[in-house]
Short mmCIF file of C-alpha atoms and ligand atoms in Angstrom, two decimals:
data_model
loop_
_atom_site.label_atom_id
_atom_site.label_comp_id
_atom_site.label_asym_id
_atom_site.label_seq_id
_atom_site.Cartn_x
_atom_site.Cartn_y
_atom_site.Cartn_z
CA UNK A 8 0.00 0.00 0.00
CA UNK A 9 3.07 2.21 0.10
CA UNK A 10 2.25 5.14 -2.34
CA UNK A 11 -1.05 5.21 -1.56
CA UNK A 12 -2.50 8.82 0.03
CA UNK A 13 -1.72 8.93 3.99
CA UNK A 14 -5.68 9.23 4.65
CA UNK A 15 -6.58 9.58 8.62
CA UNK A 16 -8.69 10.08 11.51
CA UNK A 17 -7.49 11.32 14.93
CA UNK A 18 -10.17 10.39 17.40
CA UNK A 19 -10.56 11.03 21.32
CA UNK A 20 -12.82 13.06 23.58
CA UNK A 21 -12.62 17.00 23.70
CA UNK A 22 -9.57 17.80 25.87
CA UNK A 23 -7.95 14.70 24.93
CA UNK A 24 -4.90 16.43 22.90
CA UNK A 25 -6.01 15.81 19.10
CA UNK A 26 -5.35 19.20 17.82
CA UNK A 27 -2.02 19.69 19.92
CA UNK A 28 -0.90 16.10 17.97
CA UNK A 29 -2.89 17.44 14.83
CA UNK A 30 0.12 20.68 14.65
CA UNK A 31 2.76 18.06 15.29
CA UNK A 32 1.04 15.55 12.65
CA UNK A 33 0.45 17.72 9.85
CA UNK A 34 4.53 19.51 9.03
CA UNK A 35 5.70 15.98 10.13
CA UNK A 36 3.57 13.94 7.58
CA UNK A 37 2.64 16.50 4.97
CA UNK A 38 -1.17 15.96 5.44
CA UNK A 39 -3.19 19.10 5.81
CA UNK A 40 -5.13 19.44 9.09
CA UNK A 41 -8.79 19.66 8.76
CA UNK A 42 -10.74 20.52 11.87
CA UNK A 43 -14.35 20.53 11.70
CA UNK A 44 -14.34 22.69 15.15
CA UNK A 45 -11.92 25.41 13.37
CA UNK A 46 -13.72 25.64 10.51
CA UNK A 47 -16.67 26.15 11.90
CA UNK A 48 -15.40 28.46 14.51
CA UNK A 49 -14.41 30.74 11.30
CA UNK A 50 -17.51 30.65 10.29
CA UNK A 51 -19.27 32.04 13.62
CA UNK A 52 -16.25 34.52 13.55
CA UNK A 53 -16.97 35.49 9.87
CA UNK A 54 -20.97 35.79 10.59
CA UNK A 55 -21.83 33.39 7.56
CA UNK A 56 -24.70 31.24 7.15
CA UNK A 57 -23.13 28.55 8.44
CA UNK A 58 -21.82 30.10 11.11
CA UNK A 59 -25.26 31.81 11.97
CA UNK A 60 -26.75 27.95 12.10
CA UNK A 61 -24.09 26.22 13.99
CA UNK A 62 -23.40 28.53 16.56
CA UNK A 63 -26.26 27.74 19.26
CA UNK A 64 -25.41 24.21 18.52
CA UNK A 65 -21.48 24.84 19.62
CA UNK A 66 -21.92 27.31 22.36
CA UNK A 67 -24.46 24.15 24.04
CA UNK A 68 -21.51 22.02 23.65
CA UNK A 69 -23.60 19.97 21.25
CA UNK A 70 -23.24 18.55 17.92
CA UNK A 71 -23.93 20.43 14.89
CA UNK A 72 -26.02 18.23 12.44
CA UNK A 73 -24.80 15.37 10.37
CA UNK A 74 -25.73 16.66 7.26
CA UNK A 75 -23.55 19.91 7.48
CA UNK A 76 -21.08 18.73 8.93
CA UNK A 77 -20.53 16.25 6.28
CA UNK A 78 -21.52 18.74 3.88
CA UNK A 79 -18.32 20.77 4.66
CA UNK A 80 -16.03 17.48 4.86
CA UNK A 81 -17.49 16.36 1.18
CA UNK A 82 -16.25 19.99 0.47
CA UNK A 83 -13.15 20.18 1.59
CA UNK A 84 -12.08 16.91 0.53
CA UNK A 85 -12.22 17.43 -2.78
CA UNK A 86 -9.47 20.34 -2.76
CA UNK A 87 -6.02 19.19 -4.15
CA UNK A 88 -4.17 19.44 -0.98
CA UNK A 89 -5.71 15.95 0.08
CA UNK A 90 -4.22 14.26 -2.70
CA UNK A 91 -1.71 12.52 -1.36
CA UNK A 92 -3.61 12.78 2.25
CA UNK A 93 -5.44 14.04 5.09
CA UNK A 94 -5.48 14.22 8.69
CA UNK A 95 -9.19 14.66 10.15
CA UNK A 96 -9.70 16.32 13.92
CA UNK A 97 -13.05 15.88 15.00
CA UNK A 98 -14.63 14.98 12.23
CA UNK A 99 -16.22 11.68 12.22
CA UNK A 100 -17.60 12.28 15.42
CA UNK A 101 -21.29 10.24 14.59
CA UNK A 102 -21.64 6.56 13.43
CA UNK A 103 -23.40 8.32 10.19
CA UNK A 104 -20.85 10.78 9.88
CA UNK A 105 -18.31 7.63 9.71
CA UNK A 106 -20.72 5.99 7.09
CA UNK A 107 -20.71 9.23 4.90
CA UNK A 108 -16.95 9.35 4.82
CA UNK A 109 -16.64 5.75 4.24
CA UNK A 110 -18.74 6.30 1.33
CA UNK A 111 -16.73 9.27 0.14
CA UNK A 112 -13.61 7.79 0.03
CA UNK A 113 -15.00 4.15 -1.55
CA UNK A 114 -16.38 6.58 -4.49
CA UNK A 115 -12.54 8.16 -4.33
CA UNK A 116 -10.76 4.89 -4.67
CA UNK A 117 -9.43 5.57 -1.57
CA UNK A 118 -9.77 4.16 2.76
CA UNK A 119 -8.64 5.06 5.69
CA UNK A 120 -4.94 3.96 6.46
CA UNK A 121 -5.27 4.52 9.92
CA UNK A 122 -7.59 6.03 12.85
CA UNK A 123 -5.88 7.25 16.20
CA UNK A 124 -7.40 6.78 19.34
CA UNK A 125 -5.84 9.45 22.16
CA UNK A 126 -6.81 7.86 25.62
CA UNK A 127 -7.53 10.05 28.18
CA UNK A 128 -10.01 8.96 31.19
CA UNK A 129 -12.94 11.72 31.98
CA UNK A 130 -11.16 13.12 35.03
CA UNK A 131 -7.95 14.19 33.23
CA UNK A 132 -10.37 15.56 30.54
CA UNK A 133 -11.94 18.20 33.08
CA UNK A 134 -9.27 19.72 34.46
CA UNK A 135 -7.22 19.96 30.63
CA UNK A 136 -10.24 21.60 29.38
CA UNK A 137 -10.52 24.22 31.59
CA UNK A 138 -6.96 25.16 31.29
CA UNK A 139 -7.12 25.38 27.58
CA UNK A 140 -6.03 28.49 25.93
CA UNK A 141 -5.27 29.36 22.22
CA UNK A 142 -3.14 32.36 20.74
CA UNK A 143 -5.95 34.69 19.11
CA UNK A 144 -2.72 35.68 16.11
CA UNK A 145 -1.49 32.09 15.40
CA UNK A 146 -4.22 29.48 16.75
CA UNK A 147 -1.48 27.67 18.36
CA UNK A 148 -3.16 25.71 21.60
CA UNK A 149 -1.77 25.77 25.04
CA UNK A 150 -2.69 23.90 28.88
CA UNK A 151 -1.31 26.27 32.02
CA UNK A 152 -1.15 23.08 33.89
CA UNK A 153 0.23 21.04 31.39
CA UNK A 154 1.73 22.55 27.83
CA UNK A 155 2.68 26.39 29.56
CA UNK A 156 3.47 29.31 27.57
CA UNK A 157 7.06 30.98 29.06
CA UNK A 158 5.29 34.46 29.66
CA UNK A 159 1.71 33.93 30.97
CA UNK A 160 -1.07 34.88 28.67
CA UNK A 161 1.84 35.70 25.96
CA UNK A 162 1.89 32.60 22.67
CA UNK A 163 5.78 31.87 22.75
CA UNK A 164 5.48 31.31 18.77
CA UNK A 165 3.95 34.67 17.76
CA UNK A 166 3.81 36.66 20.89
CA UNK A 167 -0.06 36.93 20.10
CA UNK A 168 -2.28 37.16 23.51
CA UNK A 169 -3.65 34.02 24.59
CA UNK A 170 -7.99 33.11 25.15
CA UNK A 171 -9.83 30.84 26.37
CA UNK A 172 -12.87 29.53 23.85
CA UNK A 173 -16.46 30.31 24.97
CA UNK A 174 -17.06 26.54 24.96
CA UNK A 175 -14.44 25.38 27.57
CA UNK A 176 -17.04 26.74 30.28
CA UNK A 177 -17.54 24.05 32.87
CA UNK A 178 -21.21 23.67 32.20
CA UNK A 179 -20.67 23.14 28.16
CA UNK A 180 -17.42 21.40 28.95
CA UNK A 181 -19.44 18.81 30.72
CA UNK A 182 -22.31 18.42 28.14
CA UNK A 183 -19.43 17.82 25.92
CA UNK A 184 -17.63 15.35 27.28
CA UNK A 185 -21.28 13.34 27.51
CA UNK A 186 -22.19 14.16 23.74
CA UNK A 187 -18.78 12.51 22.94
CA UNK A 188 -19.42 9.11 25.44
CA UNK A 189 -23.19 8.81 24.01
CA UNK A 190 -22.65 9.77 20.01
CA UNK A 191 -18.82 9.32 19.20
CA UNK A 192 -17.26 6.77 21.32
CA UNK A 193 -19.03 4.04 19.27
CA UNK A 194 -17.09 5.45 16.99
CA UNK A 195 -14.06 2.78 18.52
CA UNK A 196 -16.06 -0.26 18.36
CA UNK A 197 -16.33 0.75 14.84
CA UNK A 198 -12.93 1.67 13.51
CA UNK A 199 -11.84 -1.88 15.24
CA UNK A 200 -13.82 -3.76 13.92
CA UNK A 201 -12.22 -2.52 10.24
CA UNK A 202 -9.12 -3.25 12.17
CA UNK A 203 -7.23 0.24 11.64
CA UNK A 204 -7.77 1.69 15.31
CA UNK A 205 -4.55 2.47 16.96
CA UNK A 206 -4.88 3.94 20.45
CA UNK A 207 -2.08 6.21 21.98
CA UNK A 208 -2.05 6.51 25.96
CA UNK A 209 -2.44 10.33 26.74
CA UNK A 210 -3.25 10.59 30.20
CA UNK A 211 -0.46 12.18 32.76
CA UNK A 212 1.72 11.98 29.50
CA UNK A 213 3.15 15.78 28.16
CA UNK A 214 2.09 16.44 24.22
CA UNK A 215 5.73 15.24 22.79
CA UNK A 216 5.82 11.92 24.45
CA UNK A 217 2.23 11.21 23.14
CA UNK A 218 3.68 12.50 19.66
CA UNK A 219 6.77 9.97 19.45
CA UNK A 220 4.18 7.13 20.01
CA UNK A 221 1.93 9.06 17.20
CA UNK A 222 4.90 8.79 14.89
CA UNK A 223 5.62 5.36 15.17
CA UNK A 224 2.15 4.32 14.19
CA UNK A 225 2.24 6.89 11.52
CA UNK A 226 5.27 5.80 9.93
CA UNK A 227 4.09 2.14 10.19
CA UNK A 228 1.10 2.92 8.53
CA UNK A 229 2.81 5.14 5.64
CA UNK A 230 5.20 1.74 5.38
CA UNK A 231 2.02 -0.53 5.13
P1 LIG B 12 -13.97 20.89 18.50
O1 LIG B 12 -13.13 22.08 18.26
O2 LIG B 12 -13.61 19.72 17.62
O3 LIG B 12 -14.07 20.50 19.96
O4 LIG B 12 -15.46 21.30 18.05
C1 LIG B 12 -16.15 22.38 18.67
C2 LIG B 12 -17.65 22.25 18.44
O5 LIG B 12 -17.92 22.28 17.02
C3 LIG B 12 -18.29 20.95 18.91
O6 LIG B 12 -18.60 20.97 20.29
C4 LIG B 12 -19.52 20.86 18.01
O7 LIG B 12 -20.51 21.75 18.43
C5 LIG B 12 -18.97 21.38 16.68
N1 LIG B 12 -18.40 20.29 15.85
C6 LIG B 12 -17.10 20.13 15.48
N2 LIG B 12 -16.95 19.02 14.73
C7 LIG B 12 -18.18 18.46 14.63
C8 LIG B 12 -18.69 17.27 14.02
N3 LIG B 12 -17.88 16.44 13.34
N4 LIG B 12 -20.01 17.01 14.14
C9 LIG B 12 -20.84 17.84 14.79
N5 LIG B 12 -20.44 18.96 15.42
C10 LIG B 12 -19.11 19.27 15.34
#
């Protein structure tokens, strides 16, 4: 299967480290990132229609509905910086949204290589989402428990000011965390039974251990 595009699926419960991995991921393996969450966060930010209709949706802490959510994945899959590859961040995060992209990349020619599983148990998750910030310049994500900047408040990349997103709140934090046990951890039973799951330990580990066990699979599955 070597040549074939380096097609994946980071899975794992909000707070569990997938977009920290995703920055790491994406230089290292020459996949563009694709975040359902950011792109739909632009579009609140850019008042579109789409970001007029998801926003009550995100601010709950619930999911935004299959069909535009897939909508924007059948989108943005067909732009030529997924030839040779993708790396998806929460997106599937639905047993239909899993179907629909199954179905996309079947009518592609293409599959999955390889869908990683971050581990993190629901008390870890808690306290790393409410000390989740992100630079407002660059994006880039940070924990002040456990992935500091140097200066507090201050990205160390850009120098930007650092935020906290409306929906790491504790009471939409905690409708999150059961929207992802009830509608996305089936998600595991079914990327095992297709036999590509990989699951990476997170918990109590700091972002570049979790990435060095990341890379292994990556480059096995790129090898494959
Ligand atoms: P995230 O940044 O991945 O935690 O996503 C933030 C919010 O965007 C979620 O709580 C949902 O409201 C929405 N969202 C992101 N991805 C999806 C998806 N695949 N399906 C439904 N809603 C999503």
């Amino acid at each position: 299967m070597a040549g074939l595009p380096l097609d994946i699926v980071l899975l794992g419960a909000p707070g569990s480290g997938k977009g920290t991995q995703a920055e790491r991921i994406a230089p290292a393996f020459a996949v563009p990132h694709i975040s359902t969450g950011d792109i739909l966060r632009d579009a609140v930010k850019g008042g579109t229609a789409l970001g007029l209709a998801a926003k009550a949706f995100m601010d709950a802490g619930n999911l935004v509905p299959d069909e535009v959510v897939i909508g924007i994945i059948r989108e943005r899959l067909t732009l030529p910086d997924t030839t040779a590859g993708f790396m998806l961040d929460g997106f599937p995060r639905t047993l239909e949204q899993a179907a629909a992209l199954d179905e996309m990349l079947a009518d592609a020619q293409r599959a999955l290589r390889l869908v990683l599983l971050i581990d993190v148990p629901a008390e870890e998750l808690v306290q790393r989402l409410a000390g989740r910030r992100a630079c407002r310049a660059c994006g880039r994500g940070y924990n002040v428990v456990f992935d500091p900047p140097r200066v507090v408040g201050v990205c160390d990349v850009c120098g930007g000011e650092l935020f906290q997103r409306d929906d790491d709140n504790e009471a939409t934090v905690r409708n999150r965390l059961a929207v992802y046990s009830r509608q996305t951890e089936p998600l595991i039973g079914y990327y095992r039974d297709q036999g590509i799951l990989a699951t990476v330990p997170g918990a109590g580990r700091d972002p570049d251990q979790v990435f060095a066990d990341v890379q292994t699979l990556l480059a096995g599955a790129q090898r494959a």
